[in-house]
Amino acid sequence: MRTQVAIIGGGPAGLLLSQLLNLAGVETVVIERKSRDYVLSRIRAGVLEWGTVELLRQARAGDRMDREGILHGGCLMSDGDRVFRIDFHQGAGRPVMVYGQTEVTRDLYAAQDALGATILHECEDVALHDLDGEAPFVTLTRHGQPLRVDCAYVAGCDGFHGVSRPAIPASVRREFEKVYPFGWLGVLSATPPVSDELIYARHDRGFALASMRSPVLSRYYIQVPLTDRVEDWPDDRFWAELKRRLPADVAARLVTGPAIEKSIAPLRSFVCEPMRWGRLFLCGDAAHIVPPTGAKGLNLAASDVHYLSRALIAACTRGDLAGIDRYSAEALARVWKAMRFSWQLTMLLHRFPDHSPYERGMQEAELDWLRNSPIARAALAENYTGLPF
Ligand code: APR
Ligand code: PHB
């Protein structure tokens, strides 16, 4: 099989890239390890920056998002019972869109189907070859049959545990990592959200987040020790702990119900440099991981896709290689800024087991500054709604 761009991974990054390339007349083959149903069963964050919203529209995958997504003009922050609001319009002149990542992925699959795109699911033993030469290729096994895909470029969109990043020689690769000493326990429930806007709650017992997917579907998180398991958190215990961490008046109106999904995710910051090696380009979680505070994961994948799609379209349709030479530096400049924001929000809102009273004092001072300074809130709004790309 031959194509122009082989895309490893059919998550949101791989599908969005494929969609933008196909719309510009560039041929792709998406190579995904799992089944489509499996990919669509993963639950991730649900806040889209304005740039991501526009990119999905440009990719002709934004119609349902525009119908069913919820525009949010601000979010709330609390510290115990003290609450203040970050106004996104006032601070940054734009809102965010609350729309689940699972739905984004579903819409991208539908858009790819409408274009007749080639997506190979259930691919095993995926291996990348001759990435530093003129004619790279990908080998894999599918339904027991070996397959070879020859291409001009390979896009590594296969997430944190994929094969693309390790294909960059260790002598070239630099990795930067910070692991946080706690996880997030997330619950999805068929209950009306407790608040019209997201609540980021700092509390002495640990961080909590009240989020949503729709007017009848809520998503809540609490910070838990990494040693905890999902079985340690029956629904009653989860709701009781969440109530303690939310402001009392909010907790009083919380509607609880059975958890539809419950999982614990560790928190990590990770960057791999460079994001290009020869004819391989890393994109999305394959190159970087952010902690979920601030919901930057999917949005960073989207900005990578923006830079990479533009670069590959120029290379494949006009022989213009300037964009692909620029890709790594251009994408990384934005990646590090989103890293900084996710790290800052994580450090501000969580209870760290090793924090001294001094560091707790720093958190309180920063929250007090945000509460009282329109400039501080505007800076947060600028980052939360998404730096330009
Ligand atoms: N071969 C083929 N596909 C692979 C391989 C492999 N060896 N390894 C992983 N994959 C697939 C995974 O099954 C997954 O569907 O690559 C896809 C990567 O998707 P994501 O992990 O969702 O990463 P990405 O598309 O970069 O999305 C970035 O979306 O999923 C979230 O947490 C993620 O928020 C982040 C954002
Ligand atoms: C979510 O709705 O899952 C969500 C929202 C905001 C975050 C993280 C997760 O910062």
Coordinates of C-alpha atoms and ligand atoms in Angstrom, one line a residue:
M1 CA 0.0 0.0 0.0
R2 CA 1.3 3.5 -0.8
T3 CA 0.2 6.9 0.5
Q4 CA 1.6 10.4 1.1
V5 CA 1.3 10.5 4.9
A6 CA 1.1 7.5 7.1
I7 CA -0.5 8.5 10.4
I8 CA 0.2 6.3 13.4
G9 CA -2.8 6.5 15.8
G10 CA -6.5 7.2 15.3
G11 CA -7.1 9.3 18.4
P12 CA -8.2 12.9 18.1
A13 CA -4.7 14.1 16.9
G14 CA -4.4 11.4 14.1
L15 CA -8.0 11.8 12.9
L16 CA -7.9 15.6 12.8
L17 CA -4.6 15.6 11.0
S18 CA -5.9 13.1 8.5
Q19 CA -9.1 15.1 8.0
L20 CA -7.3 18.4 7.3
L21 CA -4.8 16.7 4.9
N22 CA -7.5 14.9 3.0
L23 CA -9.5 18.1 2.6
A24 CA -6.4 19.7 1.0
G25 CA -6.0 16.7 -1.4
V26 CA -3.2 15.0 0.5
E27 CA -3.5 11.2 0.8
T28 CA -3.3 9.5 4.2
V29 CA -3.6 6.1 5.8
V30 CA -4.4 6.1 9.5
I31 CA -3.0 3.1 11.4
E32 CA -4.7 2.4 14.7
R33 CA -4.0 -0.4 17.2
K34 CA -7.4 -0.7 18.7
S35 CA -11.0 -1.0 17.4
R36 CA -13.1 2.0 16.7
D37 CA -15.4 1.1 19.6
Y38 CA -12.5 0.9 22.0
V39 CA -11.2 4.3 20.9
L40 CA -14.7 5.7 21.4
S41 CA -15.0 4.2 24.9
R42 CA -12.2 6.3 26.4
I43 CA -13.4 9.2 28.5
R44 CA -11.2 12.3 28.6
A45 CA -11.5 16.0 29.3
G46 CA -14.2 18.2 27.8
V47 CA -13.1 21.9 27.4
L48 CA -12.2 23.2 23.9
E49 CA -10.2 26.3 23.4
W50 CA -11.5 28.7 20.8
G51 CA -8.7 27.8 18.4
T52 CA -9.7 24.2 18.7
V53 CA -13.3 25.0 18.0
E54 CA -12.3 26.9 14.8
L55 CA -10.0 24.1 13.7
L56 CA -12.8 21.6 14.1
R57 CA -15.1 23.8 12.0
Q58 CA -12.3 24.2 9.4
A59 CA -12.0 20.4 9.3
R60 CA -15.8 20.1 8.6
A61 CA -16.2 18.3 11.9
G62 CA -17.9 21.0 13.9
D63 CA -21.6 20.9 13.2
R64 CA -22.7 18.7 16.1
M65 CA -20.3 20.6 18.4
D66 CA -21.9 23.9 17.4
R67 CA -25.4 22.4 18.1
E68 CA -24.7 20.5 21.3
G69 CA -21.6 22.1 22.8
I70 CA -22.1 24.6 25.6
L71 CA -20.3 28.0 25.5
H72 CA -18.8 29.0 28.8
G73 CA -17.9 32.6 29.4
G74 CA -16.1 32.0 32.7
C75 CA -15.3 29.5 35.4
L76 CA -15.3 29.6 39.2
M77 CA -12.5 29.1 41.6
S78 CA -13.0 28.3 45.3
D79 CA -10.9 28.0 48.4
G80 CA -13.1 26.4 51.0
D81 CA -16.2 28.6 51.0
R82 CA -14.7 31.6 49.3
V83 CA -15.6 31.7 45.6
F84 CA -14.6 34.1 42.8
R85 CA -15.1 34.0 39.0
I86 CA -12.7 34.3 36.1
D87 CA -14.5 36.1 33.3
F88 CA -13.2 34.8 30.0
H89 CA -14.8 37.4 27.8
Q90 CA -13.6 40.3 30.0
G91 CA -10.1 38.8 30.3
A92 CA -9.5 37.3 26.9
G93 CA -12.4 38.4 24.6
R94 CA -13.5 34.8 23.9
P95 CA -15.3 31.9 25.6
V96 CA -14.5 28.1 25.6
M97 CA -16.7 25.3 24.4
V98 CA -17.7 22.5 26.7
Y99 CA -17.9 19.4 24.5
G100 CA -16.6 16.0 25.4
Q101 CA -13.4 14.7 23.7
T102 CA -15.2 11.4 23.1
E103 CA -17.7 13.3 21.0
V104 CA -15.0 15.2 19.2
T105 CA -13.4 11.8 18.2
R106 CA -16.8 10.4 17.2
D107 CA -17.4 13.5 14.9
L108 CA -13.9 13.1 13.4
Y109 CA -14.6 9.5 12.5
A110 CA -17.9 10.5 10.9
A111 CA -16.1 13.3 8.9
Q112 CA -13.4 10.9 7.8
D113 CA -16.0 8.3 6.7
A114 CA -17.8 11.1 4.7
L115 CA -14.5 11.7 2.8
G116 CA -13.9 8.0 2.3
A117 CA -10.6 8.1 4.2
T118 CA -8.6 5.0 4.9
I119 CA -8.5 4.1 8.6
L120 CA -6.9 0.7 9.4
H121 CA -8.1 -0.5 12.9
E122 CA -6.7 -3.4 14.9
C123 CA -3.2 -3.1 13.6
E124 CA -0.6 -5.1 15.6
D125 CA 3.2 -5.0 15.6
V126 CA 3.3 -1.5 14.0
A127 CA 7.0 -0.6 13.2
L128 CA 8.5 2.4 11.5
H129 CA 11.4 2.1 9.1
D130 CA 13.9 4.3 7.2
L131 CA 12.6 7.5 8.9
D132 CA 15.9 9.3 8.2
G133 CA 15.9 8.3 4.5
E134 CA 14.0 9.4 1.4
A135 CA 11.5 6.5 1.5
P136 CA 10.1 5.7 4.9
F137 CA 7.7 2.8 5.4
V138 CA 5.5 1.3 8.1
T139 CA 5.0 -2.4 8.6
L140 CA 2.2 -4.0 10.6
T141 CA 0.1 -7.1 11.0
R142 CA -3.7 -6.9 10.5
H143 CA -6.1 -9.8 11.0
G144 CA -3.1 -12.1 10.8
Q145 CA -1.8 -10.6 7.5
P146 CA 1.4 -8.6 7.1
L147 CA 1.1 -5.2 5.5
R148 CA 3.6 -2.6 4.4
V149 CA 2.6 1.1 3.9
D150 CA 5.1 3.2 1.9
C151 CA 4.9 6.9 2.3
A152 CA 6.7 10.3 2.0
Y153 CA 6.1 11.2 5.7
V154 CA 5.1 9.6 9.0
A155 CA 3.0 11.4 11.6
G156 CA 3.4 9.9 15.0
C157 CA 0.0 10.5 16.7
D158 CA 0.0 7.3 18.8
G159 CA -0.2 8.8 22.2
F160 CA 2.2 8.5 25.2
H161 CA 2.6 4.7 25.0
G162 CA 3.0 4.5 21.2
V163 CA 5.9 3.4 19.0
S164 CA 6.7 6.7 17.3
R165 CA 8.5 8.6 20.1
P166 CA 10.9 5.7 20.8
A167 CA 11.7 5.6 17.1
I168 CA 13.7 8.8 17.6
P169 CA 17.2 7.6 18.5
A170 CA 17.9 8.1 22.3
S171 CA 21.0 10.1 21.3
V172 CA 18.8 12.7 19.7
R173 CA 15.9 12.7 22.0
R174 CA 15.6 14.8 25.2
E175 CA 12.8 14.1 27.6
F176 CA 11.6 16.4 30.4
E177 CA 9.3 15.0 33.0
K178 CA 7.5 15.9 36.3
V179 CA 5.4 13.4 38.1
Y180 CA 2.9 14.7 40.7
P181 CA 2.4 12.8 43.9
F182 CA -1.4 12.2 43.5
G183 CA -4.0 11.3 41.0
W184 CA -7.5 12.4 40.0
L185 CA -10.5 10.1 40.7
G186 CA -13.1 10.9 38.0
V187 CA -16.8 10.1 38.1
L188 CA -19.3 10.5 35.2
S189 CA -22.9 10.6 36.3
A190 CA -26.3 11.1 34.7
T191 CA -27.2 14.0 37.0
P192 CA -27.6 17.8 36.2
P193 CA -24.3 19.7 36.8
V194 CA -24.2 21.4 40.1
S195 CA -23.1 24.7 38.6
D196 CA -23.6 26.4 35.2
E197 CA -19.8 27.0 35.1
L198 CA -16.9 24.7 36.0
I199 CA -15.7 25.0 39.6
Y200 CA -12.0 24.5 40.4
A201 CA -11.9 23.9 44.1
R202 CA -8.8 24.2 46.3
H203 CA -9.4 22.6 49.8
D204 CA -7.3 21.5 52.7
R205 CA -8.5 17.9 52.0
G206 CA -7.4 18.2 48.4
F207 CA -8.5 19.5 45.0
A208 CA -11.9 18.9 43.5
L209 CA -13.4 19.9 40.1
A210 CA -17.0 20.1 39.1
S211 CA -17.4 19.8 35.4
M212 CA -20.0 18.6 32.9
R213 CA -20.7 17.1 29.5
S214 CA -24.3 18.3 29.0
P215 CA -27.3 19.6 31.0
V216 CA -28.0 16.0 32.1
L217 CA -24.4 14.6 32.4
S218 CA -21.9 15.7 35.0
R219 CA -18.2 15.0 35.4
Y220 CA -16.6 15.4 38.8
Y221 CA -13.0 14.8 40.0
I222 CA -11.3 14.7 43.4
Q223 CA -7.6 14.5 44.1
V224 CA -6.6 11.1 45.7
P225 CA -3.4 9.5 46.8
L226 CA -1.7 7.4 44.1
T227 CA -2.0 4.4 46.3
D228 CA -5.8 4.5 46.1
R229 CA -7.8 2.2 43.8
V230 CA -11.2 2.7 42.3
E231 CA -12.6 0.0 44.6
D232 CA -11.6 2.1 47.6
W233 CA -14.2 4.7 46.4
P234 CA -17.8 3.4 46.4
D235 CA -20.2 6.1 45.1
D236 CA -21.3 7.2 48.6
R237 CA -17.8 7.8 49.7
F238 CA -17.0 9.7 46.5
W239 CA -20.0 12.1 46.8
A240 CA -19.4 12.7 50.5
E241 CA -15.8 13.7 49.9
L242 CA -16.7 15.9 46.9
K243 CA -19.2 17.7 49.0
R244 CA -16.7 18.4 51.7
R245 CA -14.3 20.0 49.2
L246 CA -16.9 22.2 47.3
P247 CA -18.2 25.5 48.9
A248 CA -21.0 24.6 51.3
D249 CA -23.8 26.3 49.4
V250 CA -22.7 24.4 46.2
A251 CA -22.4 21.1 48.1
A252 CA -26.0 21.6 49.4
R253 CA -27.4 21.6 45.9
L254 CA -25.3 18.8 44.5
V255 CA -27.5 16.1 42.9
T256 CA -25.8 12.7 43.2
G257 CA -26.5 9.5 41.4
P258 CA -24.8 6.2 40.4
A259 CA -21.4 6.6 38.7
I260 CA -21.6 5.6 35.0
E261 CA -17.8 5.6 34.8
K262 CA -15.1 5.9 37.5
S263 CA -11.4 5.9 37.0
I264 CA -8.2 7.1 38.6
A265 CA -5.6 8.9 36.4
P266 CA -2.1 9.9 37.5
L267 CA -0.9 13.4 36.9
R268 CA 2.3 14.0 34.8
S269 CA 4.0 16.8 32.8
F270 CA 6.2 15.5 30.0
V271 CA 7.8 17.0 26.9
C272 CA 9.9 15.3 24.2
E273 CA 12.3 17.3 22.1
P274 CA 12.6 17.5 19.1
M275 CA 9.2 16.7 17.7
R276 CA 10.7 15.9 14.3
W277 CA 13.3 13.4 13.3
G278 CA 13.9 12.9 9.6
R279 CA 10.5 12.2 8.0
L280 CA 8.8 11.5 11.4
F281 CA 6.7 14.1 13.1
L282 CA 5.4 13.7 16.6
C283 CA 2.0 15.2 17.3
G284 CA -0.2 15.3 20.5
D285 CA 0.3 13.0 23.4
A286 CA 3.1 11.1 21.6
A287 CA 5.2 14.2 22.2
H288 CA 3.8 15.7 25.4
I289 CA 1.6 15.1 28.4
V290 CA 0.0 17.8 30.6
P291 CA -1.8 17.2 33.9
P292 CA -5.5 17.6 33.4
T293 CA -5.8 20.8 35.4
G294 CA -6.8 23.4 32.7
A295 CA -7.8 20.7 30.2
K296 CA -5.0 21.4 27.7
G297 CA -4.3 17.8 26.4
L298 CA -6.6 17.8 23.4
N299 CA -6.1 21.5 22.8
L300 CA -2.4 21.0 22.5
A301 CA -2.9 18.1 20.2
A302 CA -5.0 20.4 18.1
S303 CA -2.4 23.2 17.9
D304 CA 0.3 20.6 16.9
V305 CA -2.1 19.4 14.2
H306 CA -2.6 23.0 12.9
Y307 CA 1.2 23.5 12.5
L308 CA 1.8 20.0 11.1
S309 CA -1.1 20.0 8.6
R310 CA 0.0 23.3 7.2
A311 CA 3.6 22.1 6.9
L312 CA 2.7 18.8 5.3
I313 CA 0.2 20.4 2.8
A314 CA 2.9 22.8 1.7
A315 CA 5.4 20.0 1.3
C316 CA 3.1 17.5 -0.4
T317 CA 1.3 19.9 -2.8
R318 CA 4.0 22.6 -3.5
G319 CA 7.3 21.0 -2.6
D320 CA 7.7 23.8 0.0
L321 CA 9.7 22.3 2.9
A322 CA 10.0 25.5 5.1
G323 CA 7.1 24.5 7.3
I324 CA 8.3 21.0 8.0
D325 CA 11.7 22.4 8.9
R326 CA 10.0 24.8 11.3
Y327 CA 7.5 22.4 12.8
S328 CA 9.3 21.2 15.9
A329 CA 10.4 24.6 17.1
E330 CA 7.0 26.2 16.3
A331 CA 5.0 23.5 18.0
L332 CA 7.3 23.3 21.1
A333 CA 7.2 27.0 21.7
R334 CA 3.4 26.7 22.3
V335 CA 3.7 23.3 24.1
W336 CA 6.0 24.8 26.7
K337 CA 3.6 27.6 27.4
A338 CA 0.7 25.2 27.9
M339 CA 3.0 23.1 30.1
R340 CA 3.7 26.2 32.2
F341 CA 0.0 27.0 32.6
S342 CA -1.1 23.4 33.5
W343 CA 1.8 23.1 35.9
Q344 CA 0.9 26.5 37.5
L345 CA -2.7 25.6 37.9
T346 CA -1.8 22.2 39.3
M347 CA 0.6 23.7 41.8
L348 CA -1.9 26.4 42.9
L349 CA -4.9 24.1 43.6
H350 CA -3.6 20.8 44.9
R351 CA -2.7 19.6 48.4
F352 CA 0.9 18.4 48.1
P353 CA 1.9 15.8 50.8
D354 CA 5.4 17.5 51.1
H355 CA 4.2 21.1 51.1
S356 CA 5.3 23.2 54.1
P357 CA 3.2 26.0 55.6
Y358 CA 5.3 28.3 53.5
E359 CA 4.2 26.7 50.2
R360 CA 0.5 26.6 51.4
G361 CA 1.0 30.3 52.1
M362 CA 2.2 30.9 48.5
Q363 CA -0.9 29.1 47.2
E364 CA -3.1 31.3 49.3
A365 CA -1.3 34.5 48.3
E366 CA -1.6 33.6 44.6
L367 CA -5.4 32.8 44.9
D368 CA -5.9 36.1 46.8
W369 CA -4.1 37.9 44.0
L370 CA -6.3 36.3 41.4
R371 CA -9.4 37.2 43.5
N372 CA -8.4 40.8 43.7
S373 CA -6.6 41.6 40.5
P374 CA -8.4 41.9 37.1
I375 CA -4.9 41.7 35.4
A376 CA -4.1 38.4 37.1
R377 CA -7.6 37.0 36.1
A378 CA -7.1 38.2 32.6
A379 CA -3.8 36.4 32.3
L380 CA -5.5 33.2 33.6
A381 CA -8.3 33.7 31.1
E382 CA -5.9 34.3 28.2
N383 CA -4.2 30.9 28.9
Y384 CA -7.3 29.0 29.8
T385 CA -9.1 30.0 26.6
G386 CA -6.0 29.3 24.6
L387 CA -2.9 31.2 23.4
P388 CA -3.0 31.9 19.7
F389 CA -1.6 29.6 17.1
Ligands
APR1 N1 0.1 1.6 16.7 C1 -1.0 2.2 16.3 N2 -1.8 3.0 17.1 C2 -1.4 3.1 18.4 C3 -0.2 2.5 18.9 C4 0.6 1.8 18.0 N3 1.7 1.2 18.4 N4 0.0 2.9 20.2 C5 -1.1 3.7 20.5 N5 -1.9 3.8 19.4 C6 -3.2 4.6 19.3 C7 -4.0 4.5 20.5 O1 -4.8 3.3 20.6 C8 -4.8 5.7 20.4 O2 -6.1 5.5 19.8 O3 -2.9 5.9 19.2 C9 -4.0 6.7 19.6 C10 -3.5 7.9 20.4 O4 -4.6 8.6 20.9 P1 -4.6 9.5 22.2 O5 -3.9 8.7 23.3 O6 -6.0 9.9 22.4 O7 -3.6 10.7 21.9 P2 -3.8 12.0 20.9 O8 -4.6 11.7 19.7 O9 -2.5 12.6 20.8 O10 -4.8 12.9 21.8 C11 -4.4 13.9 22.6 O11 -6.5 13.4 23.5 O12 -6.7 11.2 24.1 C12 -6.4 12.5 24.6 O13 -5.2 12.4 26.7 C13 -5.2 12.7 25.3 O14 -6.0 14.7 25.9 C14 -5.1 14.1 25.0 C15 -5.4 14.2 23.6
PHB2 C1 -13.5 17.5 32.3 O1 -14.7 17.9 32.1 O2 -13.3 16.3 32.2 C2 -12.5 18.4 32.6 C3 -12.7 19.8 32.6 C4 -11.7 20.7 32.9 C5 -10.5 20.2 33.3 C6 -10.2 18.8 33.3 C7 -11.2 17.9 33.0 O3 -9.5 21.1 33.7

